[in-house]
mmCIF file of C-alpha atoms in Angstrom:
data_model
loop_
_atom_site.group_PDB
_atom_site.id
_atom_site.type_symbol
_atom_site.label_atom_id
_atom_site.label_comp_id
_atom_site.label_asym_id
_atom_site.label_seq_id
_atom_site.Cartn_x
_atom_site.Cartn_y
_atom_site.Cartn_z
ATOM 1 C CA MET I 1 69.408 98.228 53.398
ATOM 2 C CA SER I 2 69.807 94.745 52.081
ATOM 3 C CA GLY I 3 68.417 93.440 48.802
ATOM 4 C CA GLU I 4 65.475 91.178 48.113
ATOM 5 C CA ILE I 5 64.744 88.489 50.685
ATOM 6 C CA GLU I 6 64.627 84.853 49.523
ATOM 7 C CA ARG I 7 61.256 83.038 49.345
ATOM 8 C CA GLY I 8 61.766 80.707 52.345
ATOM 9 C CA ALA I 9 62.857 83.570 54.600
ATOM 10 C CA LEU I 10 59.971 85.718 53.351
ATOM 11 C CA ASP I 11 57.406 83.003 54.110
ATOM 12 C CA ALA I 12 58.900 82.551 57.595
ATOM 13 C CA LEU I 13 58.781 86.316 58.188
ATOM 14 C CA ALA I 14 55.120 86.455 57.090
ATOM 15 C CA GLU I 15 54.263 83.603 59.473
ATOM 16 C CA ARG I 16 56.047 85.342 62.393
ATOM 17 C CA TRP I 17 54.160 88.553 61.514
ATOM 18 C CA ARG I 18 50.784 86.765 61.608
ATOM 19 C CA ARG I 19 51.717 85.035 64.891
ATOM 20 C CA GLY I 20 52.656 88.464 66.300
ATOM 21 C CA TRP I 21 49.058 89.606 65.815
ATOM 22 C CA GLN I 22 47.841 86.504 67.627
ATOM 23 C CA GLY I 23 50.026 87.151 70.684
ATOM 24 C CA ALA I 24 53.510 85.815 69.972
ATOM 25 C CA GLY I 25 54.982 89.334 69.900
ATOM 26 C CA PHE I 26 56.758 91.171 67.113
ATOM 27 C CA GLU I 27 60.355 90.988 68.390
ATOM 28 C CA GLY I 28 61.138 88.065 66.077
ATOM 29 C CA CYS I 29 60.051 89.811 62.894
ATOM 30 C CA CYS I 30 60.509 93.579 63.351
ATOM 31 C CA THR I 31 63.342 96.025 63.862
ATOM 32 C CA PRO I 32 63.262 97.537 67.380
ATOM 33 C CA ASP I 33 62.213 100.924 65.950
ATOM 34 C CA VAL I 34 59.478 99.575 63.640
ATOM 35 C CA ASN I 35 56.951 102.155 62.402
ATOM 36 C CA TYR I 36 53.351 101.024 61.973
ATOM 37 C CA GLU I 37 49.999 102.473 60.815
ATOM 38 C CA ASP I 38 46.544 101.066 60.116
ATOM 39 C CA PRO I 39 42.972 102.435 59.951
ATOM 40 C CA VAL I 40 42.338 101.801 63.677
ATOM 41 C CA ALA I 41 45.638 103.081 65.059
ATOM 42 C CA VAL I 42 44.869 106.638 66.184
ATOM 43 C CA ASP I 43 48.451 107.783 65.615
ATOM 44 C CA PRO I 44 51.397 106.125 63.869
ATOM 45 C CA LEU I 45 53.096 103.652 66.204
ATOM 46 C CA ARG I 46 56.836 103.453 66.752
ATOM 47 C CA GLY I 47 58.650 100.525 68.288
ATOM 48 C CA VAL I 48 57.942 96.874 68.963
ATOM 49 C CA GLU I 49 56.341 97.593 72.348
ATOM 50 C CA ALA I 50 53.832 100.037 70.831
ATOM 51 C CA LEU I 51 52.940 97.512 68.129
ATOM 52 C CA ASP I 52 52.582 94.755 70.740
ATOM 53 C CA ARG I 53 50.212 96.985 72.771
ATOM 54 C CA HIS I 54 48.148 97.779 69.673
ATOM 55 C CA ALA I 55 47.806 94.086 68.790
ATOM 56 C CA ALA I 56 46.971 93.252 72.433
ATOM 57 C CA GLY I 57 44.177 95.854 72.353
ATOM 58 C CA LEU I 58 42.707 94.244 69.232
ATOM 59 C CA ARG I 59 42.969 90.773 70.797
ATOM 60 C CA GLY I 60 41.218 92.133 73.901
ATOM 61 C CA ALA I 61 38.353 93.364 71.738
ATOM 62 C CA PHE I 62 38.364 90.196 69.593
ATOM 63 C CA PRO I 63 39.497 87.379 71.921
ATOM 64 C CA ASP I 64 38.986 84.732 69.218
ATOM 65 C CA LEU I 65 41.011 86.741 66.657
ATOM 66 C CA ARG I 66 42.443 84.649 63.837
ATOM 67 C CA ILE I 67 44.592 85.885 61.001
ATOM 68 C CA GLU I 68 45.355 83.684 58.019
ATOM 69 C CA SER I 69 47.158 84.027 54.734
ATOM 70 C CA THR I 70 44.977 84.490 51.665
ATOM 71 C CA ALA I 71 47.704 84.507 49.008
ATOM 72 C CA PRO I 72 51.467 84.204 48.739
ATOM 73 C CA THR I 73 53.501 87.074 50.150
ATOM 74 C CA LEU I 74 54.863 89.337 47.430
ATOM 75 C CA VAL I 75 58.267 90.979 47.477
ATOM 76 C CA ARG I 76 60.200 93.378 45.296
ATOM 77 C CA GLY I 77 63.486 94.685 46.586
ATOM 78 C CA VAL I 78 63.010 95.786 50.185
ATOM 79 C CA HIS I 79 59.200 95.982 49.961
ATOM 80 C CA ALA I 80 56.790 93.163 50.769
ATOM 81 C CA CYS I 81 53.032 92.726 50.778
ATOM 82 C CA ILE I 82 51.289 90.207 53.048
ATOM 83 C CA PRO I 83 47.622 89.572 52.132
ATOM 84 C CA TRP I 84 45.440 88.248 54.951
ATOM 85 C CA ARG I 85 41.973 87.536 56.248
ATOM 86 C CA VAL I 86 41.099 88.239 59.853
ATOM 87 C CA THR I 87 38.109 86.863 61.727
ATOM 88 C CA GLY I 88 36.847 87.353 65.241
ATOM 89 C CA THR I 89 33.912 88.189 67.473
ATOM 90 C CA HIS I 90 33.808 91.668 68.989
ATOM 91 C CA ARG I 91 33.441 90.712 72.660
ATOM 92 C CA GLY I 92 35.498 93.435 74.355
ATOM 93 C CA ASP I 93 35.669 97.216 74.254
ATOM 94 C CA LEU I 94 37.741 98.681 71.451
ATOM 95 C CA GLY I 95 39.269 101.732 73.017
ATOM 96 C CA ALA I 96 37.202 104.082 75.122
ATOM 97 C CA MET I 97 34.618 104.774 72.427
ATOM 98 C CA LEU I 98 33.400 101.408 71.148
ATOM 99 C CA PRO I 99 31.800 98.916 73.542
ATOM 100 C CA ALA I 100 31.506 95.258 72.540
ATOM 101 C CA THR I 101 28.872 94.509 69.911
ATOM 102 C CA ASP I 102 29.133 90.676 70.093
ATOM 103 C CA ARG I 103 29.182 90.611 66.291
ATOM 104 C CA PHE I 104 31.381 88.374 64.168
ATOM 105 C CA VAL I 105 33.682 90.139 61.695
ATOM 106 C CA ALA I 106 35.559 88.776 58.674
ATOM 107 C CA LEU I 107 37.804 91.222 56.825
ATOM 108 C CA HIS I 108 40.314 90.912 54.026
ATOM 109 C CA GLY I 109 43.307 93.195 53.985
ATOM 110 C CA LEU I 110 47.035 93.432 53.544
ATOM 111 C CA HIS I 111 50.121 94.751 55.207
ATOM 112 C CA TYR I 112 52.539 96.627 52.998
ATOM 113 C CA MET I 113 56.050 96.625 54.441
ATOM 114 C CA GLU I 114 59.532 97.962 54.083
ATOM 115 C CA LEU I 115 62.133 95.430 55.161
ATOM 116 C CA SER I 116 65.598 95.925 56.582
ATOM 117 C CA ASP I 117 67.956 92.950 56.864
ATOM 118 C CA GLY I 118 65.030 90.527 56.734
ATOM 119 C CA ALA I 119 62.939 92.311 59.386
ATOM 120 C CA VAL I 120 59.960 94.668 59.162
ATOM 121 C CA ARG I 121 61.131 98.281 59.481
ATOM 122 C CA ARG I 122 57.878 99.972 58.425
ATOM 123 C CA ALA I 123 54.415 98.525 57.907
ATOM 124 C CA ARG I 124 51.033 99.845 57.000
ATOM 125 C CA GLY I 125 47.821 97.835 57.237
ATOM 126 C CA PHE I 126 44.986 98.332 54.779
ATOM 127 C CA PHE I 127 41.402 97.075 55.042
ATOM 128 C CA ASP I 128 37.916 98.389 54.372
ATOM 129 C CA LEU I 129 37.005 100.300 57.522
ATOM 130 C CA TYR I 130 33.470 100.946 56.219
ATOM 131 C CA ASP I 131 32.946 97.208 55.798
ATOM 132 C CA ALA I 132 34.201 96.658 59.355
ATOM 133 C CA GLY I 133 31.749 99.282 60.628
ATOM 134 C CA THR I 134 28.911 97.661 58.700
ATOM 135 C CA GLN I 135 29.711 94.201 60.076
ATOM 136 C CA LEU I 136 29.830 95.621 63.607
ATOM 137 C CA GLY I 137 26.416 97.232 63.099
ATOM 138 C CA LEU I 138 27.790 100.767 63.365
ATOM 139 C CA LEU I 139 27.217 101.845 59.767
ATOM 140 C CA PRO I 140 24.436 101.129 57.284
ATOM 141 C CA ALA I 141 24.922 98.544 54.550
ATOM 142 C CA ARG I 142 26.178 99.714 51.184
ATOM 143 C CA GLY I 143 23.523 100.673 48.672
ATOM 144 C CA GLY I 144 20.736 101.258 51.156
ATOM 145 C CA LEU I 145 18.847 104.319 52.250
ATOM 146 C CA GLY I 146 21.074 104.661 55.318
ATOM 147 C CA GLU I 147 24.205 104.928 53.170
ATOM 148 C CA SER I 148 22.482 107.509 50.932
ATOM 149 C CA ALA I 149 21.565 109.547 54.017
ATOM 150 C CA LEU I 150 25.172 109.455 55.234
ATOM 151 C CA LEU I 151 26.444 110.551 51.827
ATOM 152 C CA LEU I 152 23.915 113.378 51.776
ATOM 153 C CA LEU I 153 25.040 114.542 55.217
ATOM 154 C CA ARG I 154 28.669 114.432 54.058
ATOM 155 C CA GLY I 155 27.815 116.639 51.081
ATOM 156 C CA PHE I 156 27.876 114.053 48.312
ATOM 157 C CA GLY I 157 24.204 114.363 47.373
ATOM 158 C CA LEU I 158 21.796 111.536 46.677
ATOM 159 C CA ARG I 159 22.722 108.768 44.275
ATOM 160 C CA ARG I 160 20.096 107.449 41.960
ATOM 161 C CA ARG I 161 19.742 103.757 41.504
ATOM 162 C CA PRO I 162 19.471 102.557 37.938
ATOM 163 C CA THR I 163 15.958 101.577 36.984
ATOM 164 C CA SER I 164 15.364 98.221 35.400
ATOM 165 C CA PRO I 165 13.929 98.117 31.870
#
């Protein structure tokens, strides 16, 4: 594996990665055997075609999907981190289990990557899946009775709220 990528090439790679999510494809930024995971991918994905299909499924569910940079891309050696914000309206089915909710979603997250010769070899996306579920109307808001009921059902017990003096 090659050493650290220079800033201009890293910024260009991050832009190609974001454009890949918006439909440009991942061939220009990934190795052919790229490995990918995120909270919505049921199983780890392998290969550019699998990643393209995954992104196409998300664009089908969120036809107005936009992904933008929220901070400079970080790099150390062969590892990079691309922070982002994604927005879109859930207008299409997301897999077989989640019909469209017509709700707008805005999530912050990041992709942590391993690079090989200036291309993404492995990537893992991170974002708050609970927050996504709340914005889609599937889960109760944090701090409310609904969240307490879910925690109780999961075996965490009830949480007491601090009382004001």
